[in-house]
Coordinates of N, CA and C in Angstrom, one line a residue:
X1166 N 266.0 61.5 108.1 CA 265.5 61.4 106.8 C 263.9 61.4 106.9
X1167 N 263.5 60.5 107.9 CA 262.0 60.5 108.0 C 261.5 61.7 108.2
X1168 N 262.0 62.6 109.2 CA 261.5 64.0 109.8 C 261.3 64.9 108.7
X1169 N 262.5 64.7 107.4 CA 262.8 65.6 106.8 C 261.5 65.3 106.0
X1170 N 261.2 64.0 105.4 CA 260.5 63.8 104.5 C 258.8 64.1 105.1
X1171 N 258.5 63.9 106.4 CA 256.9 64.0 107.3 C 256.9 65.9 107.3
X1172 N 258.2 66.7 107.3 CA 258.4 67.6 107.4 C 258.1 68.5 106.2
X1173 N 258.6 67.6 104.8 CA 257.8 68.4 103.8 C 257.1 68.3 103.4
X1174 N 256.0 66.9 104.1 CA 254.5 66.9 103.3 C 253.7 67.8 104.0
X1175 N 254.2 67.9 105.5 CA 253.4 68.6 106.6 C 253.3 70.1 105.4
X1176 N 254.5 70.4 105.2 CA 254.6 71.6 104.7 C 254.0 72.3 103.0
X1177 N 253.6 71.3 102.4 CA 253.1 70.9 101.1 C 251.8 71.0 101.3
X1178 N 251.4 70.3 102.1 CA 250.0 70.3 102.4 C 248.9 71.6 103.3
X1179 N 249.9 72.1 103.9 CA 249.9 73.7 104.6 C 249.8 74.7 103.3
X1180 N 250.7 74.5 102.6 CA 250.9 75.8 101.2 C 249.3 75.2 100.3
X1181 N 249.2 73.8 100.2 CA 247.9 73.9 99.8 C 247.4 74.4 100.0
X1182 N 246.9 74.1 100.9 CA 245.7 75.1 102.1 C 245.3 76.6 101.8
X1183 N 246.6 77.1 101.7 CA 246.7 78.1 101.9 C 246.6 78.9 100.2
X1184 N 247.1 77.8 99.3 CA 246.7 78.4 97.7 C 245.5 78.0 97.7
X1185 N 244.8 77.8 98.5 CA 243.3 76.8 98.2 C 242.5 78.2 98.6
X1186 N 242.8 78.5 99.8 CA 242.7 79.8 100.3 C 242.3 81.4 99.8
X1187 N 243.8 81.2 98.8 CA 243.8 82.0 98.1 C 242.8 82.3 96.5
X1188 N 243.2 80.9 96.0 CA 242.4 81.1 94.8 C 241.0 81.2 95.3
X1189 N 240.7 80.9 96.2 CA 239.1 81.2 96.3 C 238.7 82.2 96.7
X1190 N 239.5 83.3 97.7 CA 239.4 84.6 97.7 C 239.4 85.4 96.1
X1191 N 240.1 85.0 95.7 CA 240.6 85.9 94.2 C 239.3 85.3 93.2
X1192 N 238.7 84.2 93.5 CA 237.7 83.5 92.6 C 236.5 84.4 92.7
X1193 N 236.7 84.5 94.1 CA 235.0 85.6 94.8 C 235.4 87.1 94.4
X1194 N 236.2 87.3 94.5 CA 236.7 89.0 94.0 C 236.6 89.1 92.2
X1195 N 236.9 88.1 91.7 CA 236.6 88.7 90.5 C 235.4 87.8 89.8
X1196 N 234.2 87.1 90.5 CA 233.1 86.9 90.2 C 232.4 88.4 90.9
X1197 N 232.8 88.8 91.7 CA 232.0 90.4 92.4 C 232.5 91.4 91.3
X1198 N 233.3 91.6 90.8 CA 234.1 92.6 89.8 C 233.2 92.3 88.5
X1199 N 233.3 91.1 87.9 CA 232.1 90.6 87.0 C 230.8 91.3 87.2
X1200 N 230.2 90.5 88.6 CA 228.8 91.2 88.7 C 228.6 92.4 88.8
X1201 N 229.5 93.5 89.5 CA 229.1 94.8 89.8 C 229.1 95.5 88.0
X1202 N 229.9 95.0 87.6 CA 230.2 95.6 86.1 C 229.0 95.3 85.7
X1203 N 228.9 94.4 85.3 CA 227.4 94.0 84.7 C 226.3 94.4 84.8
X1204 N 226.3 94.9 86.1 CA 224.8 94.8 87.0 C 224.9 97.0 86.6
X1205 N 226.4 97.3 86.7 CA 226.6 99.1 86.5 C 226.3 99.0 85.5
X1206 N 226.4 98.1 84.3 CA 226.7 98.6 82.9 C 227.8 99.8 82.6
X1207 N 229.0 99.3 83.1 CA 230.1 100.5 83.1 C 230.6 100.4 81.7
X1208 N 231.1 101.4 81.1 CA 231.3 101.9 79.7 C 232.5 101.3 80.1
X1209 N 234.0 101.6 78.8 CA 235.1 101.2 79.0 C 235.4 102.2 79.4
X1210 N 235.0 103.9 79.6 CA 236.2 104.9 79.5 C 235.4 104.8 81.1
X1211 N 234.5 104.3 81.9 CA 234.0 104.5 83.3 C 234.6 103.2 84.3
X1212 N 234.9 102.1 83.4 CA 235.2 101.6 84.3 C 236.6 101.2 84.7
X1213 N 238.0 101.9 84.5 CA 238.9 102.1 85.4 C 239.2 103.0 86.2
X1214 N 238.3 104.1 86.0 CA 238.4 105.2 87.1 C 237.3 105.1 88.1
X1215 N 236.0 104.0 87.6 CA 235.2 103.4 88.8 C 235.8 102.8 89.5
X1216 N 236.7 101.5 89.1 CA 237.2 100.3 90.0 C 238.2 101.0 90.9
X1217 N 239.2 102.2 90.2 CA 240.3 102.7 91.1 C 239.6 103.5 92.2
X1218 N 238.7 103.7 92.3 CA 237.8 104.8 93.1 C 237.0 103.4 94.3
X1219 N 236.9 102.0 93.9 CA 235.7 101.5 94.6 C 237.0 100.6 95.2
X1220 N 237.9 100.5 94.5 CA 238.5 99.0 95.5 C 239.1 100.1 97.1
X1221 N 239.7 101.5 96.5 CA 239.8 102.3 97.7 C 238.6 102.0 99.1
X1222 N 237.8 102.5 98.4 CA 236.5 102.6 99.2 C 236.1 101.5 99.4
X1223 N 235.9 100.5 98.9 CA 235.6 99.3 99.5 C 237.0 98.3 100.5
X1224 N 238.0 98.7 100.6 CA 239.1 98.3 101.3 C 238.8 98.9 102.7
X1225 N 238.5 100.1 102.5 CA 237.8 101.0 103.9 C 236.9 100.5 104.9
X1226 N 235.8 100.2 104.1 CA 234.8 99.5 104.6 C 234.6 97.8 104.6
X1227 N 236.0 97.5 104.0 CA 235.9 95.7 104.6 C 236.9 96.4 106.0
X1228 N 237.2 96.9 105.9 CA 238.3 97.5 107.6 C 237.4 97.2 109.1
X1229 N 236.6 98.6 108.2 CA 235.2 99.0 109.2 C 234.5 98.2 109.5
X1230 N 233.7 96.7 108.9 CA 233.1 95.6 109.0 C 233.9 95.1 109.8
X1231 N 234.9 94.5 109.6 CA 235.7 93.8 110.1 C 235.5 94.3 111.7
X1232 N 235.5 95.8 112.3 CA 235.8 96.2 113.3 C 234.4 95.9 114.0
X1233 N 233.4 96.3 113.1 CA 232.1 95.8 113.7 C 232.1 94.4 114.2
X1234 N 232.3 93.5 113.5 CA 232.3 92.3 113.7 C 233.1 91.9 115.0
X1235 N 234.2 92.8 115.1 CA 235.5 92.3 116.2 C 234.7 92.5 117.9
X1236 N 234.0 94.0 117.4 CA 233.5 94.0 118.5 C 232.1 93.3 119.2
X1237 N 231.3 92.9 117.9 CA 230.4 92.3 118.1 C 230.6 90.5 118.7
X1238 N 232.0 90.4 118.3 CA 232.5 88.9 119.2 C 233.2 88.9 120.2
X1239 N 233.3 90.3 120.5 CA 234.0 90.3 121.7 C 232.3 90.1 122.8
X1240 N 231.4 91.0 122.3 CA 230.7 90.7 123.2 C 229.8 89.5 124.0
X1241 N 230.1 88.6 122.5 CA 229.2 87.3 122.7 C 230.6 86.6 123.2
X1242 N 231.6 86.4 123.0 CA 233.0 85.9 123.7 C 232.8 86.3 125.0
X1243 N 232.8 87.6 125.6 CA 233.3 87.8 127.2 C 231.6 87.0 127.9
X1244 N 230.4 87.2 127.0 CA 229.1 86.8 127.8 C 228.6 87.9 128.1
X1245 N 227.4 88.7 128.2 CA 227.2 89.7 128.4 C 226.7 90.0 129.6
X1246 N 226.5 88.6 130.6 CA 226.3 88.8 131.6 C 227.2 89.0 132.8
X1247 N 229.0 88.7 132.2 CA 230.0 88.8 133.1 C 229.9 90.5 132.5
X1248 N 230.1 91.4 131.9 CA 230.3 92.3 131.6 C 229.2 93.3 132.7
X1249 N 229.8 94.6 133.3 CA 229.2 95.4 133.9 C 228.4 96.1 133.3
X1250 N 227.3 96.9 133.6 CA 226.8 98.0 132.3 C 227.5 98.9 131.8
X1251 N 228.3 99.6 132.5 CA 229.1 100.7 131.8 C 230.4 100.0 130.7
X1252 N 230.6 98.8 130.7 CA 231.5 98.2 129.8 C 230.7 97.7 128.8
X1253 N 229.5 97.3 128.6 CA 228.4 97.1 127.8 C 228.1 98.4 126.8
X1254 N 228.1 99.2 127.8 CA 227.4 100.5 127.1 C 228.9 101.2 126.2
X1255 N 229.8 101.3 126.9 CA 231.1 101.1 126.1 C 231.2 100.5 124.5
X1256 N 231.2 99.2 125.0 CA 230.9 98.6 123.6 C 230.0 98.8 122.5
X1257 N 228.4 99.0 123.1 CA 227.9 99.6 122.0 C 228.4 100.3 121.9
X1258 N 228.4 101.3 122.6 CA 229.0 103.2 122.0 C 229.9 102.5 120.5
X1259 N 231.0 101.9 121.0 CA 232.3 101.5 120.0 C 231.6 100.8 118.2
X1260 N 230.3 100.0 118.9 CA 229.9 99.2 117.7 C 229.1 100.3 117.2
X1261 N 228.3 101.5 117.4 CA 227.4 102.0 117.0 C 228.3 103.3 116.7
X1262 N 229.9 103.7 116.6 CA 230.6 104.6 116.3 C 231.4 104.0 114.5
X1263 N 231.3 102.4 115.1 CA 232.3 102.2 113.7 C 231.0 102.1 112.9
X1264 N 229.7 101.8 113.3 CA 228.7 101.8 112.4 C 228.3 103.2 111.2
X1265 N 228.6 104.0 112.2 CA 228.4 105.4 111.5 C 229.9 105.8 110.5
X1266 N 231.1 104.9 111.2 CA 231.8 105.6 110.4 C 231.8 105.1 108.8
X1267 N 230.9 104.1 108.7 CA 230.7 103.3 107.3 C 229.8 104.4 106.8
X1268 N 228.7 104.7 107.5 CA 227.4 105.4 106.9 C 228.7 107.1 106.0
X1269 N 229.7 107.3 106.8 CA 230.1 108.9 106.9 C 230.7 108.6 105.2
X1270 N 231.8 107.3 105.4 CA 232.4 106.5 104.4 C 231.7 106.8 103.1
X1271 N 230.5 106.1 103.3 CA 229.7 106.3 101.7 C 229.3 108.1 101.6
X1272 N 228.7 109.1 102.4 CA 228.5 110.2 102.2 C 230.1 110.8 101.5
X1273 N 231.4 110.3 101.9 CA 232.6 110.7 101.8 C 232.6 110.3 100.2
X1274 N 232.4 108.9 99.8 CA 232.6 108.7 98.7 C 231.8 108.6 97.5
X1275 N 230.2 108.9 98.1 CA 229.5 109.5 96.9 C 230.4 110.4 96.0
X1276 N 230.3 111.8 96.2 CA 230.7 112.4 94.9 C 231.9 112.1 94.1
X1277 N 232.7 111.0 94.4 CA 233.6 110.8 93.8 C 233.2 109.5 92.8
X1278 N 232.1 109.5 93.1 CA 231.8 107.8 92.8 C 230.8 108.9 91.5
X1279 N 230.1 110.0 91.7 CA 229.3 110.5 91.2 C 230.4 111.8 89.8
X1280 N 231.3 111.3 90.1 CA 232.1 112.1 88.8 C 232.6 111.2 87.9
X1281 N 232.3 109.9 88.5 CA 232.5 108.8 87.3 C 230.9 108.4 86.9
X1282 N 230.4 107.8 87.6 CA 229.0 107.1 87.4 C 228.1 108.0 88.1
X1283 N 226.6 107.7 86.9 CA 225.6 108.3 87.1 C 225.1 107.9 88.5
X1284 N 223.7 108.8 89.4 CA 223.0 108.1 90.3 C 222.6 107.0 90.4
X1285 N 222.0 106.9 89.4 CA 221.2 105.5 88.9 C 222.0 104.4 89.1
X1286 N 223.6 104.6 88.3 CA 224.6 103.1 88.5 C 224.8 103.2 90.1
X1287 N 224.6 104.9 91.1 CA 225.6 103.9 92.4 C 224.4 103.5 92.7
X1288 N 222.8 103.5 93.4 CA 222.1 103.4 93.5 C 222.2 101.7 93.0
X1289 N 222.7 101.3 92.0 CA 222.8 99.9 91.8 C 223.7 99.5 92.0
X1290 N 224.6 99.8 92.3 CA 225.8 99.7 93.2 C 225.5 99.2 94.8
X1291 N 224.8 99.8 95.1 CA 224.5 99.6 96.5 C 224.1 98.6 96.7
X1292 N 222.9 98.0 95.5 CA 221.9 96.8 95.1 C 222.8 95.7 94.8
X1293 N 223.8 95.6 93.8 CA 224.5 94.8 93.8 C 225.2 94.6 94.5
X1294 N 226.3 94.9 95.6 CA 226.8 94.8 96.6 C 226.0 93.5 97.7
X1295 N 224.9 93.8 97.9 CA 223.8 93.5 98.8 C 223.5 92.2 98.2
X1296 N 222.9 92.1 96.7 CA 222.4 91.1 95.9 C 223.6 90.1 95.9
X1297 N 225.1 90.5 95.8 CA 226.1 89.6 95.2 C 226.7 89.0 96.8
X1298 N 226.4 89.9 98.1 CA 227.0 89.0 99.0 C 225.9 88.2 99.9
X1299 N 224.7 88.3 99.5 CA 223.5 87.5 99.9 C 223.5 86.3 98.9
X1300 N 223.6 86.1 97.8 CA 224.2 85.1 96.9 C 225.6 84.3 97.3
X1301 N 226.1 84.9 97.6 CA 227.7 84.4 98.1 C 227.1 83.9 99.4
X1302 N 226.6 84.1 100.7 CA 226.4 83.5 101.7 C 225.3 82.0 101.6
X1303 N 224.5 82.3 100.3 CA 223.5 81.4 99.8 C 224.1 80.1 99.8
X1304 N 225.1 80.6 98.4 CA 225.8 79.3 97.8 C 227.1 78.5 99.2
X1305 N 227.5 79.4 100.0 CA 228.4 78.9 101.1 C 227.2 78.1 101.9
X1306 N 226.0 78.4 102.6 CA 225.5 77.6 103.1 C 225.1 76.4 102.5
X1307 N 224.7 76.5 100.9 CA 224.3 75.6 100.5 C 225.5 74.2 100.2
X1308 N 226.6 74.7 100.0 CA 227.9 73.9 100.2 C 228.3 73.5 101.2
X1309 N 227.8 73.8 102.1 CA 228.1 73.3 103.5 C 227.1 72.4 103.9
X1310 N 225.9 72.3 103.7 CA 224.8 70.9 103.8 C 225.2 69.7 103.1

C-alpha cells in the first residue's frame, strides 16, 4: 500500500511537470501568434491563410535549428581537440549545409508568404520573429537571476 501510494505521487508530480511544461510551451506560442499579428497588422481575410502558410514553414525551420544546434553540441561535447581535421571539417560542412538549408527555406517560402502578405508585412515578419525571440531569451534570463 505504501509503494502504491509513493508510486502515485511520484507519478502526479511527473504529469505536473510535464503540464507545467506544456502550458508554457502553448503560453509562448500564442504570446508569439499575438505578437507577429500585431506587429503584421494582418486583416481577418490575411490572417488564416498567413498562419496556415507560417506554422508549415516555421515547423521546418524549428527542425532545421534544431539540427544546427545538434550539431553544434556535438562539437563542443566530443572537444574539438579529440576530433581529427577531416571530422571537424565534416561537421562544419554538415552545420554550414543545414545553415543554407534555412536560407533556401525562406527563398522557398517567400512567394507563398507574398500571395497572402505584402513585402512590407514579411519584411516585419522577419523583424518580429527576431524582436519576439530576443525578448523571450531576455525575460528567461532575467527569471533565472
Amino acid at each position: 500500500m505504501k509503494h502504491l501510494l509513493v508510486s502515485l505521487l511520484l507519478l502526479t508530480t511527473l504529469s505536473v511537470g510535464s503540464v507545467s511544461a506544456q502550458n508554457d510551451s502553448q503560453r509562448i506560442e500564442s504570446a508569439k501568434i499575438g505578437y507577429i499579428t500585431n506587429r503584421l497588422n494582418l486583416t481577418t481575410e490575411q490572417a488564416p491563410q498567413f498562419w496556415a502558410i507560417y506554422n508549415d514553414y516555421n515547423g521546418k525551420k524549428k527542425d532545421l535549428n534544431r539540427r544546427v544546434r545538434q550539431l553544434m553540441g556535438e562539437n563542443s561535447r566530443q572537444g574539438v581537440q579529440k576530433l581529427n581535421d577531416a571530422d571537424l571539417l565534416n561537421q562544419l560542412k554538415d552545420i554550414n549545409a543545414s545553415k543554407q538549408k534555412i536560407a533556401d527555406l525562406d527563398d522557398e517560402y517567400m512567394p507563398r508568404f507574398l500571395k497572402v502578405i505584402s513585402p512590407a508585412q514579411l519584411q516585419e515578419l522577419y523583424k518580429a520573429e527576431r524582436d519576439f525571440n530576443r525578448r523571450l531569451l531576455e525575460k528567461l534570463n532575467t527569471n533565472q537571476d
